mmCIF file with all atom_site columns, C-alpha atoms and ligand atoms in Angstrom:
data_model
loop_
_atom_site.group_PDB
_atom_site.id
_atom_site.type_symbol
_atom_site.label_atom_id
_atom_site.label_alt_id
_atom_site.label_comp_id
_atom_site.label_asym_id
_atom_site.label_entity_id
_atom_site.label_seq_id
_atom_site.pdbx_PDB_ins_code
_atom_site.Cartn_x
_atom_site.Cartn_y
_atom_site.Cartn_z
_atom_site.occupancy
_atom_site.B_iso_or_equiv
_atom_site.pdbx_formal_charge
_atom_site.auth_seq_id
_atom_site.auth_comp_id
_atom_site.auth_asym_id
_atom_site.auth_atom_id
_atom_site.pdbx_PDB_model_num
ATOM   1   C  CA  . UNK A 1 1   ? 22.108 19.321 1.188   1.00 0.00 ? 272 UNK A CA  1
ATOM   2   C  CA  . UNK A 1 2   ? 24.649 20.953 -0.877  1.00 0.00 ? 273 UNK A CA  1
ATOM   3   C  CA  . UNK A 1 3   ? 23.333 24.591 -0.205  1.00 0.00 ? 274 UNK A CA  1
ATOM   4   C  CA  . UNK A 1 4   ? 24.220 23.367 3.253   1.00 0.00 ? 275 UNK A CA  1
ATOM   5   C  CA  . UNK A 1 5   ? 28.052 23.326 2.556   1.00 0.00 ? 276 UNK A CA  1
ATOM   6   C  CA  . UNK A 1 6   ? 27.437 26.778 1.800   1.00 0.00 ? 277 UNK A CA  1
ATOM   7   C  CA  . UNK A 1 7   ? 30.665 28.849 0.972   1.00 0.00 ? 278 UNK A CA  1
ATOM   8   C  CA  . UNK A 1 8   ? 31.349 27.967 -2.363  1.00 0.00 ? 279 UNK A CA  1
ATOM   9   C  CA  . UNK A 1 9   ? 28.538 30.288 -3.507  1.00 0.00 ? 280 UNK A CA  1
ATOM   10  C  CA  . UNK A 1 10  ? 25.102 30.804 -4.110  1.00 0.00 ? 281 UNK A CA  1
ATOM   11  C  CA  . UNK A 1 11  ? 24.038 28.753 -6.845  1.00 0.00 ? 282 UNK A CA  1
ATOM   12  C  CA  . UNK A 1 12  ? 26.745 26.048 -6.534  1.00 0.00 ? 283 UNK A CA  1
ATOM   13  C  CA  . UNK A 1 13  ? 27.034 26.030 -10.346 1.00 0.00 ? 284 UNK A CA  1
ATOM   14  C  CA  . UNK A 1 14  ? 26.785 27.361 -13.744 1.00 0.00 ? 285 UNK A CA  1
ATOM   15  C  CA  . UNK A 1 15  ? 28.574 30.419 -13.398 1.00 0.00 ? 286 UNK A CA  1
ATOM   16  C  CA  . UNK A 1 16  ? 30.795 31.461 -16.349 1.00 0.00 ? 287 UNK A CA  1
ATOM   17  C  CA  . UNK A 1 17  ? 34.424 30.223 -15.341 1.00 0.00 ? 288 UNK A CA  1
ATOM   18  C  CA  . UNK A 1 18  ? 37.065 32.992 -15.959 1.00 0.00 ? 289 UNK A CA  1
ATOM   19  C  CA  . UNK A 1 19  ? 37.320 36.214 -15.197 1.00 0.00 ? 290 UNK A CA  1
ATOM   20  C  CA  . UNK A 1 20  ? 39.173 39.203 -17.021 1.00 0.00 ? 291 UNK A CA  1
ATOM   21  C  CA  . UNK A 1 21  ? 42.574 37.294 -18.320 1.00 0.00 ? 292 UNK A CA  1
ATOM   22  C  CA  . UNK A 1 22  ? 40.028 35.827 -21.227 1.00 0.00 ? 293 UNK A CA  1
ATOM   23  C  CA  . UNK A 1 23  ? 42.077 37.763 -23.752 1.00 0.00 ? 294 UNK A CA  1
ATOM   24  C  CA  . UNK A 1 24  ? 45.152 35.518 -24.259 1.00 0.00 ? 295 UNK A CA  1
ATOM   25  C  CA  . UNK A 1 25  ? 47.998 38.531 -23.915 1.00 0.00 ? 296 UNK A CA  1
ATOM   26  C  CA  . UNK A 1 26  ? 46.860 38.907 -20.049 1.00 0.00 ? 297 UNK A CA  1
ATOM   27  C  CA  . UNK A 1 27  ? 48.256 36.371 -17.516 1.00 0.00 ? 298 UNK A CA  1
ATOM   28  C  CA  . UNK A 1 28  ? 45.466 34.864 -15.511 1.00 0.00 ? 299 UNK A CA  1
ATOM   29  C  CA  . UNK A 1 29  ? 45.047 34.819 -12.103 1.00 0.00 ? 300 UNK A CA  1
ATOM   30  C  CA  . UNK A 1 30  ? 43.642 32.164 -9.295  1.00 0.00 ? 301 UNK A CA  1
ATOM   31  C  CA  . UNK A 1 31  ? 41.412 34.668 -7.503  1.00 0.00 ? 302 UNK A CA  1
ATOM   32  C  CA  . UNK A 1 32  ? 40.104 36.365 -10.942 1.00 0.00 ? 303 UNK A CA  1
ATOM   33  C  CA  . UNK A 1 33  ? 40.146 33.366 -13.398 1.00 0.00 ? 304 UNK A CA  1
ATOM   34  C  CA  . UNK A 1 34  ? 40.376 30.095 -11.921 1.00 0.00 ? 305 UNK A CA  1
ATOM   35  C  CA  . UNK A 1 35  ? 38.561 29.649 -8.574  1.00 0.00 ? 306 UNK A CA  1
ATOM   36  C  CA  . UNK A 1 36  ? 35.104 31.159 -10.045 1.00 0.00 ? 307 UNK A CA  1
ATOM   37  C  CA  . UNK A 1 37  ? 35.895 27.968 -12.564 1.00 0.00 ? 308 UNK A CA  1
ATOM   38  C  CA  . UNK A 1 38  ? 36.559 25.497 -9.535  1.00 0.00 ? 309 UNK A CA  1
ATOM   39  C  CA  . UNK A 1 39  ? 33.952 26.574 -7.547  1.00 0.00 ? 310 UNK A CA  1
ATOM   40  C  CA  . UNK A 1 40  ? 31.777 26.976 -10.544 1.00 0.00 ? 311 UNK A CA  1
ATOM   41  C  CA  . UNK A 1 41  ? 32.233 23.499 -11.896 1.00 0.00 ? 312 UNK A CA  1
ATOM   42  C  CA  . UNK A 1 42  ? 31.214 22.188 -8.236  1.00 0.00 ? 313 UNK A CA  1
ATOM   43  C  CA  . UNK A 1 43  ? 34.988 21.161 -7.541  1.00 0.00 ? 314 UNK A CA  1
ATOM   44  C  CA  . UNK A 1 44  ? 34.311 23.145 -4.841  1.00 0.00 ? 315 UNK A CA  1
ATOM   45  C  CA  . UNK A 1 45  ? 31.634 21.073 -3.017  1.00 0.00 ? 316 UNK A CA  1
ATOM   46  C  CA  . UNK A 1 46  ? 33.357 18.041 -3.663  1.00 0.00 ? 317 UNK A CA  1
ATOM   47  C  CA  . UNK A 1 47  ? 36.718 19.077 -2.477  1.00 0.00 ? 318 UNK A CA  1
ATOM   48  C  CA  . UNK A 1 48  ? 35.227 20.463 0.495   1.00 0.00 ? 319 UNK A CA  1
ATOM   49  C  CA  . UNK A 1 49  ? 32.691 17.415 1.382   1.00 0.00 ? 320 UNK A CA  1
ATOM   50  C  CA  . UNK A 1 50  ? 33.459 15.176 4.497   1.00 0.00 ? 321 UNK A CA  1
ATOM   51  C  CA  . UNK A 1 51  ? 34.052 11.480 3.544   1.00 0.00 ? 322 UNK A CA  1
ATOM   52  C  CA  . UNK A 1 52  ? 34.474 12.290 0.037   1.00 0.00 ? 323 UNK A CA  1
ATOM   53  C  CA  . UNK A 1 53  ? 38.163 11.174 0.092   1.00 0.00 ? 324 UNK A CA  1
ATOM   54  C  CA  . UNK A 1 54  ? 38.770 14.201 -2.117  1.00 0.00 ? 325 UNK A CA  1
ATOM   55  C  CA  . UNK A 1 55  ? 41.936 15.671 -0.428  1.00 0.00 ? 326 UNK A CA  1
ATOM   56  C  CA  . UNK A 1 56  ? 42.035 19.246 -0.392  1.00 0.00 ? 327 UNK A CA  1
ATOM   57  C  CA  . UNK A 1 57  ? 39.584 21.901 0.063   1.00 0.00 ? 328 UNK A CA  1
ATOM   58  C  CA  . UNK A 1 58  ? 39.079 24.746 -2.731  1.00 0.00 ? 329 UNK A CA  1
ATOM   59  C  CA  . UNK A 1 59  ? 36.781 26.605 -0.642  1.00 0.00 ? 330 UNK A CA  1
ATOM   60  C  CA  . UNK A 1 60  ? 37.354 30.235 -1.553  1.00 0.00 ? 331 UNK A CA  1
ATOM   61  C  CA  . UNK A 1 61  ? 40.080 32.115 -0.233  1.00 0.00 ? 332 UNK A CA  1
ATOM   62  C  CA  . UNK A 1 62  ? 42.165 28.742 0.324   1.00 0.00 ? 333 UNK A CA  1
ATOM   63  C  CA  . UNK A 1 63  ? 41.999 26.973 -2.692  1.00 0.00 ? 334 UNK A CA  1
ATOM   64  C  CA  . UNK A 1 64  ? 45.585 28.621 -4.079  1.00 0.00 ? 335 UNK A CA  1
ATOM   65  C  CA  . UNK A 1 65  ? 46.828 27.883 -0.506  1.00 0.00 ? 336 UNK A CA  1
ATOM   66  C  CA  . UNK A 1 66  ? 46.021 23.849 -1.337  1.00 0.00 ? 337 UNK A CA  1
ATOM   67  C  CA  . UNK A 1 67  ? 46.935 23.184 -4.603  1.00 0.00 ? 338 UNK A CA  1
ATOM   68  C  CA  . UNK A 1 68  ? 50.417 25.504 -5.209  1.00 0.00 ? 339 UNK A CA  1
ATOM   69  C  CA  . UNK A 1 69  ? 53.687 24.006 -4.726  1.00 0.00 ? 340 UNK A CA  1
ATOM   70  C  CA  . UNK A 1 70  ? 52.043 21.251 -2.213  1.00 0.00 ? 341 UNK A CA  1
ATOM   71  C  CA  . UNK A 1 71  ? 52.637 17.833 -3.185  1.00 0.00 ? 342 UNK A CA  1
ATOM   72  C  CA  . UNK A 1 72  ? 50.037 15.265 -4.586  1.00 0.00 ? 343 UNK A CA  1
ATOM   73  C  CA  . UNK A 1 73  ? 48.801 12.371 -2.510  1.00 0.00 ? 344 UNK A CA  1
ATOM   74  C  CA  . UNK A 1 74  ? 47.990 9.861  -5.146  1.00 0.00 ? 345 UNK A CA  1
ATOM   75  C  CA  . UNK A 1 75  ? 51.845 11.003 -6.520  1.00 0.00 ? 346 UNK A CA  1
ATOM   76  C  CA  . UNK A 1 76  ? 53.649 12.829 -3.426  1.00 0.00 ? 347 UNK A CA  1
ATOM   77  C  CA  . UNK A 1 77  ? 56.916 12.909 -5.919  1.00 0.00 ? 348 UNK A CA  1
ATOM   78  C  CA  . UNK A 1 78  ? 54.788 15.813 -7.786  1.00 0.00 ? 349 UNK A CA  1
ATOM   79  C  CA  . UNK A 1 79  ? 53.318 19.197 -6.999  1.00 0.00 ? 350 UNK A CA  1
ATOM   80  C  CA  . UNK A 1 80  ? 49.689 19.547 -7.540  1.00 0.00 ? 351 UNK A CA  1
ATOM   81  C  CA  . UNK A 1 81  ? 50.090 23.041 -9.328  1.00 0.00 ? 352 UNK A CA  1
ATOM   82  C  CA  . UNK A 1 82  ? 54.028 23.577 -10.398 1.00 0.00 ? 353 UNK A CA  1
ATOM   83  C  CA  . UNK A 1 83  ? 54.412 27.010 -11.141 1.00 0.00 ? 354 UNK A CA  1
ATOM   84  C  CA  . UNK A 1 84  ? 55.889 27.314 -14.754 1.00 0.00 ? 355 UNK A CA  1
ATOM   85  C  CA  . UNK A 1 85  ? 55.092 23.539 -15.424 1.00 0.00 ? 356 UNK A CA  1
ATOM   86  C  CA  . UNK A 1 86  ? 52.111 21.877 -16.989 1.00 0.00 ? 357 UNK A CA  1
ATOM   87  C  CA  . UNK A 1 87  ? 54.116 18.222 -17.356 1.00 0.00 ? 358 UNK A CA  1
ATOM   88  C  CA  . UNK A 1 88  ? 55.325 18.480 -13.547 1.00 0.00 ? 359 UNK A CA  1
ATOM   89  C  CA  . UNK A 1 89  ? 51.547 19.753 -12.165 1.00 0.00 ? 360 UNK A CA  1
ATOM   90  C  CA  . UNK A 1 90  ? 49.460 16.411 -11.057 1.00 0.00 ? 361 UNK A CA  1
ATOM   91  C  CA  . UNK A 1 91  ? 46.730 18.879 -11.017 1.00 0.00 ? 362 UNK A CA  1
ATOM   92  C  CA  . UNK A 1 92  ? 46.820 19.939 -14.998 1.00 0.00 ? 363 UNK A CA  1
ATOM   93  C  CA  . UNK A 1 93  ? 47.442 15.934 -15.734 1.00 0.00 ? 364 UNK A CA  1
ATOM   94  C  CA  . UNK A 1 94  ? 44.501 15.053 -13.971 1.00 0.00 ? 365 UNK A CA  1
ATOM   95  C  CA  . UNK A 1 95  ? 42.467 17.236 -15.558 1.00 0.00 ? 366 UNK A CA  1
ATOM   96  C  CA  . UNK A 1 96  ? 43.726 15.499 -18.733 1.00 0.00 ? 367 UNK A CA  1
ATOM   97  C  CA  . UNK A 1 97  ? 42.884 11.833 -17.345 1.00 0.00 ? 368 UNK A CA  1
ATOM   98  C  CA  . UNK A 1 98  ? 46.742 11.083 -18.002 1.00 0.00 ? 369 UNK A CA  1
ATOM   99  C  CA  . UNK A 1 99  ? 46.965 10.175 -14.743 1.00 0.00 ? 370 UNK A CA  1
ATOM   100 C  CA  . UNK A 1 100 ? 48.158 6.398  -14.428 1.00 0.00 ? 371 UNK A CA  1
ATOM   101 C  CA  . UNK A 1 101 ? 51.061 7.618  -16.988 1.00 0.00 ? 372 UNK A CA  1
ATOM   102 C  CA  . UNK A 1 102 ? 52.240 8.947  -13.925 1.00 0.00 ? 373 UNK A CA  1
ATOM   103 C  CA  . UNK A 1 103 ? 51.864 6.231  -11.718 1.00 0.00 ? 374 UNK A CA  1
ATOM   104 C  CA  . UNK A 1 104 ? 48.512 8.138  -10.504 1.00 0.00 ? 375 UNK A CA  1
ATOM   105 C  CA  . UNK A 1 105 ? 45.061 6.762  -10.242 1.00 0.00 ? 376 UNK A CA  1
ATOM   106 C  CA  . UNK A 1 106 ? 41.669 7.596  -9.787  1.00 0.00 ? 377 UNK A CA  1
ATOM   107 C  CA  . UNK A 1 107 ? 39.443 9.310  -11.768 1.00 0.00 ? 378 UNK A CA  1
ATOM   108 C  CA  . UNK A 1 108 ? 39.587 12.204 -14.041 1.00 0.00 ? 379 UNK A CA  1
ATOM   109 C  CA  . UNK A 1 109 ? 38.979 15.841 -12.820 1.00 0.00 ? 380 UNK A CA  1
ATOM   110 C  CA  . UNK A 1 110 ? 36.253 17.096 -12.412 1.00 0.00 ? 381 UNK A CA  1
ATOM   111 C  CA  . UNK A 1 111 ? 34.465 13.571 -12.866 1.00 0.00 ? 382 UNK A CA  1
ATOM   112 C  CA  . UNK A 1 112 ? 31.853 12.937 -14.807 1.00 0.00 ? 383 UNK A CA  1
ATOM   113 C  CA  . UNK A 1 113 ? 31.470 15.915 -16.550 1.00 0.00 ? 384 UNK A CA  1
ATOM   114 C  CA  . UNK A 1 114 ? 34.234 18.003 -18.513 1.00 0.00 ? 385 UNK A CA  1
ATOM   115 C  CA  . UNK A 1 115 ? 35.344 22.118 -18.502 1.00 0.00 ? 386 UNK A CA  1
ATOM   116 C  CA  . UNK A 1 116 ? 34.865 24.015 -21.151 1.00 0.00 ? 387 UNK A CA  1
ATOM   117 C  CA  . UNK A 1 117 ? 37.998 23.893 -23.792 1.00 0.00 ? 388 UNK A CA  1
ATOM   118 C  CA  . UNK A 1 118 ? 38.154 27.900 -22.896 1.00 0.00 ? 389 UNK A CA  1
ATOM   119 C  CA  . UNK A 1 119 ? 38.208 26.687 -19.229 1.00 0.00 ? 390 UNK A CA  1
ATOM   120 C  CA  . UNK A 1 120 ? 40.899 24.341 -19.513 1.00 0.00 ? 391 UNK A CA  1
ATOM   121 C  CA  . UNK A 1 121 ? 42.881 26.712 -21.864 1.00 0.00 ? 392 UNK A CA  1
ATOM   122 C  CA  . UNK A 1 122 ? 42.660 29.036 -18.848 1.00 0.00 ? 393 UNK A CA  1
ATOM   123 C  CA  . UNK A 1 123 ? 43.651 26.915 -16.276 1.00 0.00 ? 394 UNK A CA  1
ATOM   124 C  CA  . UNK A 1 124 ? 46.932 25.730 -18.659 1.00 0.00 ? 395 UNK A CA  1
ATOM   125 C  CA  . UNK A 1 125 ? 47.956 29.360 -19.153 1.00 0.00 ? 396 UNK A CA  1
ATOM   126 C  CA  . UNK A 1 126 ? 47.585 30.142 -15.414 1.00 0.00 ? 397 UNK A CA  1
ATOM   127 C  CA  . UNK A 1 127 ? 50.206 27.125 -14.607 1.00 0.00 ? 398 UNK A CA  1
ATOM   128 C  CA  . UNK A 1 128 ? 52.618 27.738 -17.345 1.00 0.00 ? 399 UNK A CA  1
ATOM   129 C  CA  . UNK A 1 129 ? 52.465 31.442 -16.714 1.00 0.00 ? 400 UNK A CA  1
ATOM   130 C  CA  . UNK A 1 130 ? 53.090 31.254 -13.418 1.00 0.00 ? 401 UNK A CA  1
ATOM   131 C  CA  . UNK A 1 131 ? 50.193 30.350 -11.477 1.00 0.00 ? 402 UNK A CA  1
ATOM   132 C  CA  . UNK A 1 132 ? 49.759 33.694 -10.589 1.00 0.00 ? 403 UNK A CA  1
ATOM   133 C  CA  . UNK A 1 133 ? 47.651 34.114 -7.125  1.00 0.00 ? 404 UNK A CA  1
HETATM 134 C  C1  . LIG B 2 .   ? 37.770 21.563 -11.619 1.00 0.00 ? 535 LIG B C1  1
HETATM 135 C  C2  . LIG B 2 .   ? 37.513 20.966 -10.523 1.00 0.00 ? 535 LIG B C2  1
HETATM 136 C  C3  . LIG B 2 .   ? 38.399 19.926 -9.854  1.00 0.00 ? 535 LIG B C3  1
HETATM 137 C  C4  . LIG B 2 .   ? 39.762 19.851 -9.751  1.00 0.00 ? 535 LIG B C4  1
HETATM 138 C  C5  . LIG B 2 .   ? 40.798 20.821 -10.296 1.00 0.00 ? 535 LIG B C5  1
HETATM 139 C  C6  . LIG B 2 .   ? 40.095 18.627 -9.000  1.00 0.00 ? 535 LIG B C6  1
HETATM 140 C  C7  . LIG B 2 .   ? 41.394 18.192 -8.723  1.00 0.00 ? 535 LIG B C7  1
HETATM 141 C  C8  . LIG B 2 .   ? 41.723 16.997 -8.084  1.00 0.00 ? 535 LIG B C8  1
HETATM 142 C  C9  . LIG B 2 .   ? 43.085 16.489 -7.898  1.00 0.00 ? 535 LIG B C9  1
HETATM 143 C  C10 . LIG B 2 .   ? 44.348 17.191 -8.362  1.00 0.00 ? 535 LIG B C10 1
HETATM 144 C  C11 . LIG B 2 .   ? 42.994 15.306 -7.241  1.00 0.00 ? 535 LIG B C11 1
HETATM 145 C  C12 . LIG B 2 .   ? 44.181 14.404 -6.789  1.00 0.00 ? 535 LIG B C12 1
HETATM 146 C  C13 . LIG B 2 .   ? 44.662 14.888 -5.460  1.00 0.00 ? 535 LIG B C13 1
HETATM 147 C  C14 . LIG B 2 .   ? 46.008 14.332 -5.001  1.00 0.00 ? 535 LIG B C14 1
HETATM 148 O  O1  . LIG B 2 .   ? 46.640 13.559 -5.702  1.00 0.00 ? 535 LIG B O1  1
HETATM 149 O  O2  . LIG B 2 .   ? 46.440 14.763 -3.913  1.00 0.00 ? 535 LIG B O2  1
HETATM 150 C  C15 . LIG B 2 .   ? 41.582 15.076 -7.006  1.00 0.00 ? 535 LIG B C15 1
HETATM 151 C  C16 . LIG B 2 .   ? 41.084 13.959 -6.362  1.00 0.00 ? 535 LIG B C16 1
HETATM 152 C  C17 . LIG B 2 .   ? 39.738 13.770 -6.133  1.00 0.00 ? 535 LIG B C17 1
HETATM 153 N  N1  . LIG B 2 .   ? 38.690 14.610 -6.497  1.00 0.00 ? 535 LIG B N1  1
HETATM 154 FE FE1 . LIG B 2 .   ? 38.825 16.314 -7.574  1.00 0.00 ? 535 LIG B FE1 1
HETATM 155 N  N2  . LIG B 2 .   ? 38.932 17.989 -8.661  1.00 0.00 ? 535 LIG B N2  1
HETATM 156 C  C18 . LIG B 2 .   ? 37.880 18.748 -9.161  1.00 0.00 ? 535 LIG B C18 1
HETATM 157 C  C19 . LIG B 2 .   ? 36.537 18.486 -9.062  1.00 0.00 ? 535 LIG B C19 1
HETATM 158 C  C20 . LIG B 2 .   ? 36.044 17.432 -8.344  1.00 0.00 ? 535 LIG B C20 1
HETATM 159 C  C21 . LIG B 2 .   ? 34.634 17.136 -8.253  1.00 0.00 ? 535 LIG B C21 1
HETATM 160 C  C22 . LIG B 2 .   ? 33.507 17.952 -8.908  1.00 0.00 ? 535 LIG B C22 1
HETATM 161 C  C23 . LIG B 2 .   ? 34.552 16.018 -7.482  1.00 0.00 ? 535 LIG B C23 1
HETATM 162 C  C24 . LIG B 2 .   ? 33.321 15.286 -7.038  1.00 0.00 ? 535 LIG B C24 1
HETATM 163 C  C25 . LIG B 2 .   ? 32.395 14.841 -7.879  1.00 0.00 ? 535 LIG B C25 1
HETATM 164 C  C26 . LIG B 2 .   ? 35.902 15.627 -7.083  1.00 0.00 ? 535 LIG B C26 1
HETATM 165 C  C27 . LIG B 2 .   ? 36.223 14.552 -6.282  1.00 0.00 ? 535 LIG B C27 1
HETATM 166 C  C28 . LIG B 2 .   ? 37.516 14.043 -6.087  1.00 0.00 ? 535 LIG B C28 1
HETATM 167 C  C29 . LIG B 2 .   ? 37.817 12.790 -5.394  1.00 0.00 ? 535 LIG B C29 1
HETATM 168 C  C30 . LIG B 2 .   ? 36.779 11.866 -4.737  1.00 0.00 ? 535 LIG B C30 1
HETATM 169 C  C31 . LIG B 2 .   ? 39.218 12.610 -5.433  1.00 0.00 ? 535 LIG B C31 1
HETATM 170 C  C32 . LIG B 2 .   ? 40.035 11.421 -4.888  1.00 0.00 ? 535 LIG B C32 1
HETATM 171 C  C33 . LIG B 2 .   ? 39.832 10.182 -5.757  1.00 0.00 ? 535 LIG B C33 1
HETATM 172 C  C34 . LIG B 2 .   ? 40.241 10.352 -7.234  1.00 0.00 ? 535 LIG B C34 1
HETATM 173 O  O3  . LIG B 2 .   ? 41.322 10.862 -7.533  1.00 0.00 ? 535 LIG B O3  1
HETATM 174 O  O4  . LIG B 2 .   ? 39.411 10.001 -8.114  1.00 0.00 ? 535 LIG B O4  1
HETATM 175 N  N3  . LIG B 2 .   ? 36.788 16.501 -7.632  1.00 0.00 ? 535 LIG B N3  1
HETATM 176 N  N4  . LIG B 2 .   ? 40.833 16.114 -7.535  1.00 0.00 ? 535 LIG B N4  1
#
């Protein structure tokens, strides 16, 4: 069934998140080094599956769209990806399971499984760099 919500790409998981900002002097990018990890780690199927109650799509292409300067639901006081901020991104603080410190909920992101430590090192330099598109 999962092939079926085809467009998050072929294998639906396993690919190497990150693309060419690996070295830590280059600013990463969404397109290059952050949606191969969310659509890699699957957060694409979920956040793209009717009835899932997962609230925004990161199908490729309109993932940045989603998630950059557009506010939380669980938190609508916060952004889910604030340029420049890790502290002010619901996104980021997810991802750490700090959540309820914020007067958040739910579970962790992605659940049940975690990103590499390179992957989440990514993602933080791609927020407090600038969340580059
Ligand atoms: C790296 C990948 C992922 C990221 C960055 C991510 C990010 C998020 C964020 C920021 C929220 C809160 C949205 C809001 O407050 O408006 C959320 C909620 C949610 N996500 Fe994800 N997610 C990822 C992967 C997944 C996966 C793999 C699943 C399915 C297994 C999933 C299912 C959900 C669900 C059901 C919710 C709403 C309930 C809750 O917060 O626990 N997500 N996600």
């Amino acid at each position: 069934m999962l092939l079926a919500l085809a467009g998050c790409g072929e294998d639906g998981g396993g690919g190497a998140g990150g693309g060419a900002a690996g070295g830590a002097s280059q600013t990463p990018s969404y397109a290059t080094d952050i949606e191969p990890i969310f659509i890699s780690d699957q957060g694409c199927y979920c956040h793209n599956m009717e009835g899932l109650g997962a609230p925004f799509n990161l199908l490729p292409g309109e993932g940045y769209g989603n998630i950059v300067n557009v506010a939380s639901q669980q938190v609508p006081s916060m952004l889910l990806v604030a340029p420049g901020s890790l502290n002010d991104s619901y996104l980021w603080i997810k991802m750490q399971n700090t959540q309820t410190e914020v007067g958040g909920g739910g579970q962790k992101m992605p659940p049940g499984f975690s990103l590499t430590v390179e992957e989440l090192d990514l993602v933080g330099r791609w927020i407090a760099g600038g969340a580059a598109p």
